[in-house]
Coordinates of N, CA, C and O in Angstrom, one line a residue:
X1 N 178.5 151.4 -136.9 CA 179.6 151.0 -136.0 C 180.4 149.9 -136.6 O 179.8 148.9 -136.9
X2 N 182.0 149.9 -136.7 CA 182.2 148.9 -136.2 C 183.4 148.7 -135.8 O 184.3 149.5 -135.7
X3 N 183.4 147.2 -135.6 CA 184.6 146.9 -134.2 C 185.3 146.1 -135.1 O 185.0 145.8 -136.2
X4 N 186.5 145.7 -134.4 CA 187.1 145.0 -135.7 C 188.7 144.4 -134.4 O 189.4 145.3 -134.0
X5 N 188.9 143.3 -134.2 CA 190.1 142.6 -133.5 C 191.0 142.8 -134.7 O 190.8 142.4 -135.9
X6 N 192.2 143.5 -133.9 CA 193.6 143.4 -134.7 C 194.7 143.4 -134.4 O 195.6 144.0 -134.9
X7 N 194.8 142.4 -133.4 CA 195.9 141.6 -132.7 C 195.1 140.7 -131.6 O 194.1 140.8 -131.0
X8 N 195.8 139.9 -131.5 CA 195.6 139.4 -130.2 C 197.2 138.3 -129.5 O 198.0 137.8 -130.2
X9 N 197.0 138.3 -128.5 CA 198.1 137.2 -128.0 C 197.8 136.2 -126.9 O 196.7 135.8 -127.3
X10 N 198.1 135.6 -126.0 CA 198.2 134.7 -124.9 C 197.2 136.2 -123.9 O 196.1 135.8 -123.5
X11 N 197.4 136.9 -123.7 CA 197.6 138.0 -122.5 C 196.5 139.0 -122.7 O 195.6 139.2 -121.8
X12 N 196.5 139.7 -123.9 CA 195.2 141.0 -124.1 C 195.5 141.0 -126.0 O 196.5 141.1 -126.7
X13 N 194.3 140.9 -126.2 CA 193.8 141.6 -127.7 C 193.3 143.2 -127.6 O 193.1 143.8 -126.6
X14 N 193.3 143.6 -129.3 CA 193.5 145.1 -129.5 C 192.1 144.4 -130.4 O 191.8 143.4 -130.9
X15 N 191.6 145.7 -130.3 CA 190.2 146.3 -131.4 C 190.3 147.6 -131.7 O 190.8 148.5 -131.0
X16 N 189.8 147.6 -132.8 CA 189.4 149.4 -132.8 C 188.3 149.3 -133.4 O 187.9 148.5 -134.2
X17 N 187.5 150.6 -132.7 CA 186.2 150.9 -132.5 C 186.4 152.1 -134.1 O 187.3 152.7 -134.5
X18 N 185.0 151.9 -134.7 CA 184.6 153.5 -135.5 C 183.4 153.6 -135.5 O 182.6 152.6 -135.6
X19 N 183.0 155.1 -135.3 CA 181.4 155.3 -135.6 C 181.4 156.5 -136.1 O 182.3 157.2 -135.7
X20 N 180.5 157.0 -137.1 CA 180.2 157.8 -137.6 C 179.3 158.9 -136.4 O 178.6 158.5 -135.4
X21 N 179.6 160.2 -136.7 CA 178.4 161.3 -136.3 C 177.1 161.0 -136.0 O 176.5 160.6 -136.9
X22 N 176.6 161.1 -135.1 CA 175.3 161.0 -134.5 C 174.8 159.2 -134.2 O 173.7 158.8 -133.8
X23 N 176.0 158.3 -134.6 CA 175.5 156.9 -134.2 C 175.5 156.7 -132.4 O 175.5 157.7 -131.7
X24 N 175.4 155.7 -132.1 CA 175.6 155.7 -131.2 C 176.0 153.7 -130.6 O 175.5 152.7 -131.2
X25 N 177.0 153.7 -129.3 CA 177.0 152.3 -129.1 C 176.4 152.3 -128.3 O 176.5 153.3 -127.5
X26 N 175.5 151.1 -128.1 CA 174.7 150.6 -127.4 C 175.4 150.1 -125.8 O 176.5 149.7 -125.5
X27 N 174.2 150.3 -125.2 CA 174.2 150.1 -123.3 C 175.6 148.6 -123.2 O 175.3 147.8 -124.1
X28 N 176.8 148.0 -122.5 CA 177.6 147.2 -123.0 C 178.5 147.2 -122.0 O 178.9 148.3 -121.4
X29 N 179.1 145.7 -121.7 CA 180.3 145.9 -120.8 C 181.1 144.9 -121.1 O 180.8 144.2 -122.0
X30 N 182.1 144.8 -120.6 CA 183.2 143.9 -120.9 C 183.6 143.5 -120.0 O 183.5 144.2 -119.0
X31 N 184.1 142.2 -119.9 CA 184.6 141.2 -119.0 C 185.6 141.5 -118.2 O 185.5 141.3 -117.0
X32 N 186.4 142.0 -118.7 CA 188.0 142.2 -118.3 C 187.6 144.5 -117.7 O 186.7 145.2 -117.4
X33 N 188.9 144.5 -117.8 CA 188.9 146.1 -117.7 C 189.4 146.3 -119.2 O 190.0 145.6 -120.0
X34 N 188.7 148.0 -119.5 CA 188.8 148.0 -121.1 C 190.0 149.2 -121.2 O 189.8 150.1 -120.4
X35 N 190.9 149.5 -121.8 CA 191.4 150.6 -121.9 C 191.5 151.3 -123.3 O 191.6 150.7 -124.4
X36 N 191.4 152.6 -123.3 CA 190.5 153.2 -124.3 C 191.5 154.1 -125.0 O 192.0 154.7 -124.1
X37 N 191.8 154.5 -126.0 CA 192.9 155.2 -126.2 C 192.3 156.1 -127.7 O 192.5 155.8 -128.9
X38 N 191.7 157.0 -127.4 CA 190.7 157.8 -128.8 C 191.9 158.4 -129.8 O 192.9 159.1 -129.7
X39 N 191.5 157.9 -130.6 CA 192.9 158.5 -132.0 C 191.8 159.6 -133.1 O 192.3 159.7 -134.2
X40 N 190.9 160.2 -132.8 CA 190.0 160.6 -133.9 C 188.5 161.4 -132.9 O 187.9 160.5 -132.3
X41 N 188.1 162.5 -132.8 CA 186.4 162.1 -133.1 C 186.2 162.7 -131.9 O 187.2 162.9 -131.1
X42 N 184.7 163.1 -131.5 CA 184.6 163.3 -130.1 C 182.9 162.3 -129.8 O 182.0 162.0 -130.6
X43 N 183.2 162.2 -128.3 CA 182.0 161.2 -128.2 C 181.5 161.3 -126.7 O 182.4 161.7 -126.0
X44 N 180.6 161.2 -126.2 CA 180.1 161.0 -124.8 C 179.8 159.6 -124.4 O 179.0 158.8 -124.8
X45 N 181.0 159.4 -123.4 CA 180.8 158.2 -122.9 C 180.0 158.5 -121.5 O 180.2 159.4 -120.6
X46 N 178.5 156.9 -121.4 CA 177.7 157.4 -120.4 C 178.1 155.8 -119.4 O 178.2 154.7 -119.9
X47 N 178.2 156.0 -118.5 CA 178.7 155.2 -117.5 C 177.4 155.6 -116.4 O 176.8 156.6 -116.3
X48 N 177.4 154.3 -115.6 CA 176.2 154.3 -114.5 C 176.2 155.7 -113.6 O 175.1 156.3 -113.3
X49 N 177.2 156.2 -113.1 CA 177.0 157.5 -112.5 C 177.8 158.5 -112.9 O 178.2 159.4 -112.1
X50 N 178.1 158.6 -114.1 CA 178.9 160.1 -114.3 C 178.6 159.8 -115.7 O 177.8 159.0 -116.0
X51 N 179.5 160.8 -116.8 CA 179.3 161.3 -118.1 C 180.3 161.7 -118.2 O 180.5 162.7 -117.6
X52 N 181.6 160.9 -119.3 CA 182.8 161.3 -120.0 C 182.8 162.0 -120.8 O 181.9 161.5 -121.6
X53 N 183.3 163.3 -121.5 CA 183.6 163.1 -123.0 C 185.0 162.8 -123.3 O 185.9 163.0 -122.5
X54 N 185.1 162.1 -124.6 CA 186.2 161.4 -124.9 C 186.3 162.2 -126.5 O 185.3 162.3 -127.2
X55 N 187.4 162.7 -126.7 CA 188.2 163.6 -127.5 C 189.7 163.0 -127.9 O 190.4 162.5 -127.1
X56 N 190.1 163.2 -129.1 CA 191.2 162.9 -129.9 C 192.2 162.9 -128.5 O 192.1 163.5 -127.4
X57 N 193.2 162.1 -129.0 CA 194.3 162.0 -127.3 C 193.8 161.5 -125.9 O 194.4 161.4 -124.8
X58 N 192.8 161.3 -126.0 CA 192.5 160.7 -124.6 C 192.5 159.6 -124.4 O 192.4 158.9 -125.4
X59 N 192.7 159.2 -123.0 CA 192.6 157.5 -122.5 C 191.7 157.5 -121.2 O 191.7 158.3 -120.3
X60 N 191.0 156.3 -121.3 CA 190.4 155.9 -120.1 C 190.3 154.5 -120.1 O 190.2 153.8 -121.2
X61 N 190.4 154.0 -118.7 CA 189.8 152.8 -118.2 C 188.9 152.2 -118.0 O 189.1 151.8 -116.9
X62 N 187.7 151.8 -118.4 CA 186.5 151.4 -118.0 C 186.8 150.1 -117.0 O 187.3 149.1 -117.5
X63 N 186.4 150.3 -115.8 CA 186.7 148.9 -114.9 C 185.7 147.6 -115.6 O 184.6 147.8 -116.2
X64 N 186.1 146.4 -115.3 CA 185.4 144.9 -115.9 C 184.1 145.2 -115.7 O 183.9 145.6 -114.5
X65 N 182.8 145.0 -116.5 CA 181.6 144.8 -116.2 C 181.0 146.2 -116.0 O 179.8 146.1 -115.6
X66 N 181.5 147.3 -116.1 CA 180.7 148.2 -115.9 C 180.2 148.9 -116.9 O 180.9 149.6 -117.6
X67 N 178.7 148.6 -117.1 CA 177.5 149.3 -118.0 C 177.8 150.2 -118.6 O 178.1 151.2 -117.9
X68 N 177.9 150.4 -120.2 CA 178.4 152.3 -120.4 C 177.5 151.8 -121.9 O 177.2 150.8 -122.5
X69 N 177.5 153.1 -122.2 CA 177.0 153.3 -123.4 C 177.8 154.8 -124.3 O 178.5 155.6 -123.7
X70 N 177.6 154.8 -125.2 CA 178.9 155.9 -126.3 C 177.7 156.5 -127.5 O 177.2 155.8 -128.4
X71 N 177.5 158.1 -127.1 CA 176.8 158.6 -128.1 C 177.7 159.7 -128.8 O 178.2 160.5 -128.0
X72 N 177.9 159.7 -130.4 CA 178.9 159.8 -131.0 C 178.8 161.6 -131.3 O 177.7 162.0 -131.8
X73 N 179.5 162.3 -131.2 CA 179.4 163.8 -132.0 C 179.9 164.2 -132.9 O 179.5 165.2 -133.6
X74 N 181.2 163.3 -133.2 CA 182.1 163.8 -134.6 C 182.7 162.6 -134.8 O 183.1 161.9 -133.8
X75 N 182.7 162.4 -136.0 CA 183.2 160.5 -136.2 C 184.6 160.5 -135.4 O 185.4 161.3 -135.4
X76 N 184.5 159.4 -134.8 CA 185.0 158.8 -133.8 C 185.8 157.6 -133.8 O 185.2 156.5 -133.8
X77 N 187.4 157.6 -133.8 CA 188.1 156.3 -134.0 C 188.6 155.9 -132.3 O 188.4 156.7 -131.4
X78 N 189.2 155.0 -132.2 CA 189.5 154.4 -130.7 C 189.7 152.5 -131.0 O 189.1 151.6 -131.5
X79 N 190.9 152.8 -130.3 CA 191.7 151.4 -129.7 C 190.9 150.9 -128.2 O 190.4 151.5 -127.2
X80 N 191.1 149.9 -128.5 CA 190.7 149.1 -127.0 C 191.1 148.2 -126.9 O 191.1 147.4 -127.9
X81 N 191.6 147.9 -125.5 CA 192.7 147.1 -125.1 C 192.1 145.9 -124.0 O 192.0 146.4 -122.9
X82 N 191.8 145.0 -124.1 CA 191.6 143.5 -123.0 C 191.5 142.5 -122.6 O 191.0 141.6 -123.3
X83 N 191.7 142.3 -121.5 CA 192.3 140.8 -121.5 C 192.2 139.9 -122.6 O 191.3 140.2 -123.3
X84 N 193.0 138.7 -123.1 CA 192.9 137.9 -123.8 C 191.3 137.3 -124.4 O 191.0 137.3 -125.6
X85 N 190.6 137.1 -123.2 CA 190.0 135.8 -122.9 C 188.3 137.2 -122.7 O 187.2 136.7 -122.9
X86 N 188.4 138.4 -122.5 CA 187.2 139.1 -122.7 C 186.6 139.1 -123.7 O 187.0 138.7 -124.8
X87 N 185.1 139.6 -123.1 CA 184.1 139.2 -123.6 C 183.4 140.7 -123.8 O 183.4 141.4 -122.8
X88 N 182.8 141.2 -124.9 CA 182.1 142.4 -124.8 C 180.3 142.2 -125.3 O 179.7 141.9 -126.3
X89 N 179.8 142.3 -124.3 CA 177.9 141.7 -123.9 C 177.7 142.9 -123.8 O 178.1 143.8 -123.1
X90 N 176.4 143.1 -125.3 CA 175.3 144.2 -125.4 C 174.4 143.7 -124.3 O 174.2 142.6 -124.0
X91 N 173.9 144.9 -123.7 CA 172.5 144.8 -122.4 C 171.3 145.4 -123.7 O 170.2 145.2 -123.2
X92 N 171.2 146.0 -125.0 CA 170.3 145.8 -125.4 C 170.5 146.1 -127.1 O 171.6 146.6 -127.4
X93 N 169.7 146.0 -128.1 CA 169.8 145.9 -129.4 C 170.6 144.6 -129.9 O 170.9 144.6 -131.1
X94 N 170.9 143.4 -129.0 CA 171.4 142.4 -129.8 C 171.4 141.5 -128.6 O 171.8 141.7 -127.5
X95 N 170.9 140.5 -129.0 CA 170.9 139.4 -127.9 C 171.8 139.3 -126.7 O 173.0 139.4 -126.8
X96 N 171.2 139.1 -125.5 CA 172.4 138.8 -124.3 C 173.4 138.2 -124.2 O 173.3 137.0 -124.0
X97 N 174.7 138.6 -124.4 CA 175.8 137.3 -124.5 C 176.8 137.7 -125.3 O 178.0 137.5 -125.1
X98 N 175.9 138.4 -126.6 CA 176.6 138.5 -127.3 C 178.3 139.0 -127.3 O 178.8 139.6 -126.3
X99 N 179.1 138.7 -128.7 CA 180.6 139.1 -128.0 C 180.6 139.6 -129.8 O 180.3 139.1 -130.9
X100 N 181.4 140.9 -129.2 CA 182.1 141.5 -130.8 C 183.5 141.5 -130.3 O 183.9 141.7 -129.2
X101 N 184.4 141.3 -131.9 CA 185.7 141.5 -131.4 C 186.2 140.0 -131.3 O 187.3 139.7 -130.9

């Protein structure tokens, strides 16, 4: 995986996400609301009560703080868009708190 900040301003910073075939991102939420814009790849995003898939051209919202995790099926690129001042906290594989991006 990885994540990588490439912009930011006063308002919301940009990342883009990559993962290879069969990786997967770990259980994780974000401070702010995330918006997701997939340019590449398909992937199953798992959220506390439903199951996305996310496919080249798509966008979604993930609202602030809510739990999801991303298991990958065909390498997989994606923009993410949030607040300035967010924070992205693994729930497991890397200490609590932590912030990528």
């Amino acid at each position: 995986m990885e994540m990588k900040e490439i912009h930011a301003n006063a308002s919301y910073k940009v990342l883009t996400v990559s993962l290879a075939k069969g990786e997967e991102m770990p259980r994780h939420y974000a401070t702010s609301d995330a918006c997701l814009v997939i340019r590449e790849g398909k992937g199953m995003l798992k959220l506390q009560e439903r199951e996305v898939v996310l496919e080249a051209g798509a966008t979604l919202v993930i609202p602030a703080n809510e739990p999801h995790s991303l298991q990958i099926q065909e390498n997989f690129a994606a923009t993410v868009i949030l607040a300035a001042g967010a924070q992205i906290n693994f729930l497991t594989s890397q200490p609590s708190g932590s912030e990528s991006g």
